[in-house]
Short mmCIF file of C-alpha atoms and ligand atoms in Angstrom, two decimals:
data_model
loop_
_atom_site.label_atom_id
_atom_site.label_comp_id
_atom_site.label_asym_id
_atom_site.label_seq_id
_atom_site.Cartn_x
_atom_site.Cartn_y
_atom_site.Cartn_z
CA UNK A 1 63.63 47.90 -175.17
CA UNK A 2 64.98 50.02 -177.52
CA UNK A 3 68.18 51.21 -177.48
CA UNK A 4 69.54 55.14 -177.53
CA UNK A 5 72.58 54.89 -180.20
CA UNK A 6 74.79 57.54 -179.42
CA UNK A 7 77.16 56.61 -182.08
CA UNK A 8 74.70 56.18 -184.67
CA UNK A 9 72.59 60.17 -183.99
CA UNK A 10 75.95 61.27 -183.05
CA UNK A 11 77.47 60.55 -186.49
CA UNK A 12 74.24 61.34 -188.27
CA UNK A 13 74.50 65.45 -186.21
CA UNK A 14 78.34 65.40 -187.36
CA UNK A 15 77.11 64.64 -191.21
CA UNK A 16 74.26 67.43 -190.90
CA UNK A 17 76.84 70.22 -189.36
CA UNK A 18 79.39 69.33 -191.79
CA UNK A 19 76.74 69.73 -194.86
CA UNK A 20 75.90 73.04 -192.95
CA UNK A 21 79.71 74.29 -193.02
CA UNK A 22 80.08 73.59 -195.98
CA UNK A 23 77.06 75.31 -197.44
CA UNK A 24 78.10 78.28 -195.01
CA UNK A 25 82.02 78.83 -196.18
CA UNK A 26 80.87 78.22 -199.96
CA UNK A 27 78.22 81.49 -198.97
CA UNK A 28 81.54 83.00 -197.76
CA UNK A 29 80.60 82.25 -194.35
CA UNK A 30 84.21 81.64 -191.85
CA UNK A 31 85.14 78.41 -191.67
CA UNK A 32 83.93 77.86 -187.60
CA UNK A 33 87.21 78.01 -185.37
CA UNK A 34 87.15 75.92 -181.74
CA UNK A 35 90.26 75.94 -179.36
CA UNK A 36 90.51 74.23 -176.33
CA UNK A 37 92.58 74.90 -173.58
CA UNK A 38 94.17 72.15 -172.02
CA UNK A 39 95.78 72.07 -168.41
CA UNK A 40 98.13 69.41 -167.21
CA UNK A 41 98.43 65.27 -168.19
CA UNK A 42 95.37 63.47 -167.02
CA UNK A 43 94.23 60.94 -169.00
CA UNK A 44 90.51 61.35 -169.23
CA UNK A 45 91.06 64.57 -170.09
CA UNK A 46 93.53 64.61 -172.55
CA UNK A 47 90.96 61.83 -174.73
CA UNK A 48 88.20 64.00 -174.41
CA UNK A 49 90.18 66.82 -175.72
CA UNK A 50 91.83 64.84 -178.72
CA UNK A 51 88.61 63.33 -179.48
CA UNK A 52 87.03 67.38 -179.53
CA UNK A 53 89.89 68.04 -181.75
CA UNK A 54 89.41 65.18 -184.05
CA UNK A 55 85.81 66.05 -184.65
CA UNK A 56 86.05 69.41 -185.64
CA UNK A 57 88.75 67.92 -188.49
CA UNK A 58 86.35 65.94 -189.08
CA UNK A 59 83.08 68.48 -189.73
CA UNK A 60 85.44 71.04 -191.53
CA UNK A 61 86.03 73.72 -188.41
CA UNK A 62 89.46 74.88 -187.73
CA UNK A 63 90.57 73.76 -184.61
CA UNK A 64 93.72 75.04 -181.72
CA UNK A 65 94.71 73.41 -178.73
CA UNK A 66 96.70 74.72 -176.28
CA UNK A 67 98.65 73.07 -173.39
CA UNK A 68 99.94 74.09 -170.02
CA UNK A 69 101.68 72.37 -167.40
CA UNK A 70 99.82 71.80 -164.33
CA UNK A 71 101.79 74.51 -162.27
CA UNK A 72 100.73 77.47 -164.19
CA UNK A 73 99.53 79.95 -162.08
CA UNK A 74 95.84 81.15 -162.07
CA UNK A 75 97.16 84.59 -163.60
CA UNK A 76 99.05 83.06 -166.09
CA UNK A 77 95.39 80.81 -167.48
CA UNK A 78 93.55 83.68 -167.16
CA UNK A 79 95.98 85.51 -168.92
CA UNK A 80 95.94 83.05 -171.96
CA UNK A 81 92.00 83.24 -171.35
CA UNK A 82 92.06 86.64 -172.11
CA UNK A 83 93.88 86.30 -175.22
CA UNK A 84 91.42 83.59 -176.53
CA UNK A 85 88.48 86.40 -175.36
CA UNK A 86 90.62 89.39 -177.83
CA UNK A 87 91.44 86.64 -180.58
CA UNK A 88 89.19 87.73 -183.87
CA UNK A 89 89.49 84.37 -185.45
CA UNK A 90 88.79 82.03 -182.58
CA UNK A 91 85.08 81.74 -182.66
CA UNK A 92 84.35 79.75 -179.48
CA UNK A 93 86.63 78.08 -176.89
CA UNK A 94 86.80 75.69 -173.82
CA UNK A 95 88.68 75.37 -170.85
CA UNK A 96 88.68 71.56 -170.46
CA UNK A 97 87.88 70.84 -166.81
CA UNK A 98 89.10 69.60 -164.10
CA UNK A 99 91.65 72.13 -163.64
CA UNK A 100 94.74 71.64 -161.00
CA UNK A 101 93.44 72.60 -157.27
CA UNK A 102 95.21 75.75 -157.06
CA UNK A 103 93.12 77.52 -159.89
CA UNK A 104 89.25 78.71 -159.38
CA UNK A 105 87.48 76.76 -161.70
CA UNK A 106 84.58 79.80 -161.50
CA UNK A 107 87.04 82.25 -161.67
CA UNK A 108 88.06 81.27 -165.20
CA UNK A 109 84.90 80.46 -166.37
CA UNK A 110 84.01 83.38 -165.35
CA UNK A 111 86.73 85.14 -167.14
CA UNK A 112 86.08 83.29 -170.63
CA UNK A 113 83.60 86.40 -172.86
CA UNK A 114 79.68 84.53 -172.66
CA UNK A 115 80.07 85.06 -176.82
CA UNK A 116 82.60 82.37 -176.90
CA UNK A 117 81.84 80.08 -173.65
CA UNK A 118 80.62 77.23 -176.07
CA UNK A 119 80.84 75.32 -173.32
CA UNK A 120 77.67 76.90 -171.71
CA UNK A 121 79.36 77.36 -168.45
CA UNK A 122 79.74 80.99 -167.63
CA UNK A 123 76.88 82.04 -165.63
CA UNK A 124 75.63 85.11 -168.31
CA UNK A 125 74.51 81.69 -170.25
CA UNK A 126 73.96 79.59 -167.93
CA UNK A 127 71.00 82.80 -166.47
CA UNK A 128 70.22 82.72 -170.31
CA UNK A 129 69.01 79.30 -170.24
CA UNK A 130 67.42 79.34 -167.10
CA UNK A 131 65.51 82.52 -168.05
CA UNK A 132 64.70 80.48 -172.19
CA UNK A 133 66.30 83.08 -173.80
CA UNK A 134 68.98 82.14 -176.60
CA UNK A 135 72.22 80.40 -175.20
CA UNK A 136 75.11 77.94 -175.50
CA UNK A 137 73.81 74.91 -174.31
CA UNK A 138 76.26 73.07 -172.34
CA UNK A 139 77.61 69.41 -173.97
CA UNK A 140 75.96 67.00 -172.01
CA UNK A 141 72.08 68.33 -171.56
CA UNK A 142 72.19 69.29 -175.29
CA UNK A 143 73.30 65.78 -176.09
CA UNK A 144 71.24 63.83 -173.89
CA UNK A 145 67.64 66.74 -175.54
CA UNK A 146 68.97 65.35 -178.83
CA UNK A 147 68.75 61.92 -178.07
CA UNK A 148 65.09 62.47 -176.70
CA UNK A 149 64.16 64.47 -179.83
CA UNK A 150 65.29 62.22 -182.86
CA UNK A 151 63.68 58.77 -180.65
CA UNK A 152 60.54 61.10 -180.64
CA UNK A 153 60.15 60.73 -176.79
CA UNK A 154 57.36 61.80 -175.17
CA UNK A 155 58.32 64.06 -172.56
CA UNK A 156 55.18 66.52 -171.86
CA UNK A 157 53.62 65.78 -168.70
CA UNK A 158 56.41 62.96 -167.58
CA UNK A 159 57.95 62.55 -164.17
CA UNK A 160 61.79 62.72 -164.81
CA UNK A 161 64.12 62.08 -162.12
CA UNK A 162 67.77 63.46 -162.16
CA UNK A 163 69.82 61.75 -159.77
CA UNK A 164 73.37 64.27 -159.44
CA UNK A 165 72.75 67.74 -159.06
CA UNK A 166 76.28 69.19 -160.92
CA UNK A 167 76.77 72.37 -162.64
CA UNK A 168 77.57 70.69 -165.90
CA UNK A 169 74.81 67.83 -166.06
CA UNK A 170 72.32 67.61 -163.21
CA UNK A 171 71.33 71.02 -162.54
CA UNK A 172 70.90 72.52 -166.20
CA UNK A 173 69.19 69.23 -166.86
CA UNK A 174 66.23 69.34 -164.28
CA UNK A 175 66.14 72.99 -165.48
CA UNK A 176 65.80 72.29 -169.42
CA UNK A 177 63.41 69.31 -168.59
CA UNK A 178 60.55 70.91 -166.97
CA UNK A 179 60.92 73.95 -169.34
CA UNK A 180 57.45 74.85 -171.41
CA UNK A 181 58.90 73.00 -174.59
CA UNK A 182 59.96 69.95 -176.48
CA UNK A 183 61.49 68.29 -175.06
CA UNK A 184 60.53 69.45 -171.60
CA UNK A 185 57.14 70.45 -169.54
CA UNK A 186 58.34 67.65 -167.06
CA UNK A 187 57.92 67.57 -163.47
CA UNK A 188 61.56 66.93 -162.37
CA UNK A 189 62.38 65.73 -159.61
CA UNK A 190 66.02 66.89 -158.25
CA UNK A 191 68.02 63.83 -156.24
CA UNK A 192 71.71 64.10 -154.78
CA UNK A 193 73.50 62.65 -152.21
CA UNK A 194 71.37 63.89 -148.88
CA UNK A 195 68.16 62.56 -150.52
CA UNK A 196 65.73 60.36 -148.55
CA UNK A 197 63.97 57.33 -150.17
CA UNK A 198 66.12 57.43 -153.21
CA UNK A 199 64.58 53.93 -154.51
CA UNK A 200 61.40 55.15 -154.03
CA UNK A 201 61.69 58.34 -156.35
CA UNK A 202 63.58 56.58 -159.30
CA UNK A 203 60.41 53.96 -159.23
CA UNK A 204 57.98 56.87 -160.00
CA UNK A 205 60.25 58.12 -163.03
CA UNK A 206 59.26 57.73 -166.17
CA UNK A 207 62.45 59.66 -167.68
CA UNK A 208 65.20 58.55 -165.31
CA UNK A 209 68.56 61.18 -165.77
CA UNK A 210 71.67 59.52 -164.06
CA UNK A 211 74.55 61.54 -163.08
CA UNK A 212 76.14 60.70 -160.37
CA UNK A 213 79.58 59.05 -160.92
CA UNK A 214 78.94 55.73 -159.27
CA UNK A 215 79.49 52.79 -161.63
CA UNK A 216 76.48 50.12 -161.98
CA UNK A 217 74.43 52.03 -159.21
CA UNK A 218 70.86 52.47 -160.48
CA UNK A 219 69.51 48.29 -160.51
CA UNK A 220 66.52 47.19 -161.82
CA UNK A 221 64.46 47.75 -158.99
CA UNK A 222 64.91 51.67 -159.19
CA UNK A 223 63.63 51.73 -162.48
CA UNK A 224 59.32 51.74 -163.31
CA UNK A 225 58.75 48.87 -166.28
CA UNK A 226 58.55 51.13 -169.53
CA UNK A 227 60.75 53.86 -167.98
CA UNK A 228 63.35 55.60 -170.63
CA UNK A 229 66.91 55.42 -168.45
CA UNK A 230 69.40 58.19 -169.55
CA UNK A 231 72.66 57.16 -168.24
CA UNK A 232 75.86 59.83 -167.65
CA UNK A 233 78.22 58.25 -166.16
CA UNK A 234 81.57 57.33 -167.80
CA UNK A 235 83.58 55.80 -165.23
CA UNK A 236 87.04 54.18 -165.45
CA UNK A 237 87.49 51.00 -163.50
CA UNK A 238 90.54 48.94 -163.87
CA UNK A 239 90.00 45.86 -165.69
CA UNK A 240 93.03 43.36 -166.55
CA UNK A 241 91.54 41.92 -168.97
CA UNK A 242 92.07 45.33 -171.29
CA UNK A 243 94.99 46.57 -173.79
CA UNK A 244 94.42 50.21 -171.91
CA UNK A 245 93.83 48.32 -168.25
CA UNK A 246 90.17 50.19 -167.77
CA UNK A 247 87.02 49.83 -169.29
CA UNK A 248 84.29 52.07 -168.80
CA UNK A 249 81.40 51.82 -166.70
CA UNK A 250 78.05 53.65 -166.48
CA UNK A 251 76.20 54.63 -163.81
CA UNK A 252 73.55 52.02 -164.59
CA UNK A 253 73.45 48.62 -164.42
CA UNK A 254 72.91 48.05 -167.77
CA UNK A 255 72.30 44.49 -168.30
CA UNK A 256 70.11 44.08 -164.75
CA UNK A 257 67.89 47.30 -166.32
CA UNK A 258 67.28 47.13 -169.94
CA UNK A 259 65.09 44.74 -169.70
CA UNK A 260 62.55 47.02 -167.44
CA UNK A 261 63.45 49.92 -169.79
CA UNK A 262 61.53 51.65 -172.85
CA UNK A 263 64.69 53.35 -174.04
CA UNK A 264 68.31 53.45 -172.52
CA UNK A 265 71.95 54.56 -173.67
CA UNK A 266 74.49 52.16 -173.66
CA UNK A 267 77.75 52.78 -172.07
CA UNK A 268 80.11 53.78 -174.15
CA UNK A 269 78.36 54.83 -176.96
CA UNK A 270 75.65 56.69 -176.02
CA UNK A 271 75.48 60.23 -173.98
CA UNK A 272 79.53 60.32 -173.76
CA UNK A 273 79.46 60.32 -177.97
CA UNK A 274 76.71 63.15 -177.84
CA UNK A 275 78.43 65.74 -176.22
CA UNK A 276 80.71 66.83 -178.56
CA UNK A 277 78.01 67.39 -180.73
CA UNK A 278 77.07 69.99 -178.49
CA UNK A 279 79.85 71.46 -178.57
CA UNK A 280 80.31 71.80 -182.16
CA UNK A 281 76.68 72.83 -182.98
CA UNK A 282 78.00 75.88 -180.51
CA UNK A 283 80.95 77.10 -182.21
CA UNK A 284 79.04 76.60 -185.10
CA UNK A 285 76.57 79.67 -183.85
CA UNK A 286 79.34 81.28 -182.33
CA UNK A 287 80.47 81.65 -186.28
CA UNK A 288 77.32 82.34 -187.44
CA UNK A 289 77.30 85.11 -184.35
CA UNK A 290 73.15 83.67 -183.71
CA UNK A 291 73.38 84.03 -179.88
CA UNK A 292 75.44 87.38 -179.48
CA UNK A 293 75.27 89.82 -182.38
N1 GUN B 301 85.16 68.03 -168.27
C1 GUN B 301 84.17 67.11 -168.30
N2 GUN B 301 83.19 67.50 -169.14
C2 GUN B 301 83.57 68.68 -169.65
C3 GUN B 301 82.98 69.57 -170.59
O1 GUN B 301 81.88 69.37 -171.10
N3 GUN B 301 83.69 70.69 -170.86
C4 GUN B 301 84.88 70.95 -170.29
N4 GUN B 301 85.49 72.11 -170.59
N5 GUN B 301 85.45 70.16 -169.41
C5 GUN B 301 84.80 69.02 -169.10
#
């Protein structure tokens, strides 16, 4: 078994985009500029956010974040969307999700100008992708293709299962994995929540994609000996033995399945670290204006 170390290709991708902006701003290039948009106090959120923030210190972008309360009206977001959209110097920009119920979560993606949706959710990109033609690739999928590309996995000709079928991981996963590419030219298999024989479908993977928000679900008899086991989930469950009172758990069993398993990421440290690194290599084009003129 060999292990996918998220912290180890995701600080190696931070190194090679900071070498990149530097090389770019000494050419006279803009230094890359990222805001974020952050709604109301939870928790998850407001770490994935700081640690967005902290890595774009970290590579040499300029970075703004800006907080609402969770009452502001759907106007009033879209409103501060549209300022973000007409703002010369902000490059790229997210909208970090969930947002409170009483706000469309499609409306304002919707809203944010495809040019600077560097999250890869507004649906001009996410037809882009779907279609192979230049886009943002959204956080996750590009981290978890990155992974798969610097362990030099085989993917052509592979059965990969996705179990989840979200906007933001499972669907524009299946999608880039069967794509006529590296990594892709799978046949994916889509799984969710209605599926039938379950078990039987994650036995037959040989690139199993888990996204479905249910800690320590996938054991080892769902997985084929050999198989590579992406896992997605980042899930807080309370643990007293912790400073913070949670640890994080996976969506795979981790110590029941890496023994059956060619390749798998760790949880933490392996997709969850990746996906800012999508992120970043996004504003980054944004900057360098490489997707939209
Ligand atoms: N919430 C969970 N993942 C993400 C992400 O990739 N982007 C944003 N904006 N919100 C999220």
């Amino acid at each position: 078994m060999q292990l996918l170390d998220g912290k180890a290709i995701s600080s190696q991708i931070k190194s090679e985009i900071k070498a990149e902006v530097e090389q770019w701003v000494a050419g006279g290039g803009k230094k890359p500029h990222l805001a974020a948009i952050l709604v109301g106090q939870d928790g998850a959120s407001e770490t994935y956010v700081a640690s967005k923030i902290r890595s774009c210190e970290e590579i040499g972008f300029t970075s703004t974040l800006l907080r609402f309360e969770a009452d502001i009206t759907e106007a009033q977001l879209l409103e501060a969307v549209e300022s973000l959209n007409n703002d010369p110097d902000v490059d790229g920009f997210i909208v970090q999700l969930p947002l409170p119920k009483h706000i469309s979560e499609n409306t304002v993606m919707e809203a944010v100008n495809p040019a600077k949706d560097v999250d890869g959710f507004h649906p001009i990109n996410v037809g882009r992708m779907c279609k192979g033609l230049p886009a943002y690739i959204s956080a996750t999928p590009f981290g978890i293709l990155e992974m798969l590309i610097r362990a030099g996995i085989e993917t052509s000709g592979k059965h990969c299962v996705v179990i989840g079928r979200s906007q933001i991981v499972g669907l524009p996963m299946s999608i880039l994995m069967q794509r006529n590419t590296f990594p892709g030219n799978c046949t994916v298999t889509i799984t969710h929540s209605k599926t039938q024989n379950l078990k039987e479908i994650c036995q037959s993977a040989d690139i199993l994609i888990v996204a479905l928000g249910r800690p320590e679900f996938v054991k080892a008899d769902y997985v084929k000996e050999g198989a590579v086991v992406v896992d997605v989930g980042i899930t807080r469950v309370a643990d007293a033995t912790k400073k913070s009172g949670f640890s994080i758990k996976g969506d795979v069993d981790f110590n029941d399945v890496a023994p059956k398993a060619s390749f798998i990421t760790p949880v933490p440290g392996g997709v969850g670290l990746m996906t800012i690194c999508g992120l970043l290599t996004n504003t980054f084009k944004a900057a360098k204006k490489e997707i939209y003129k």
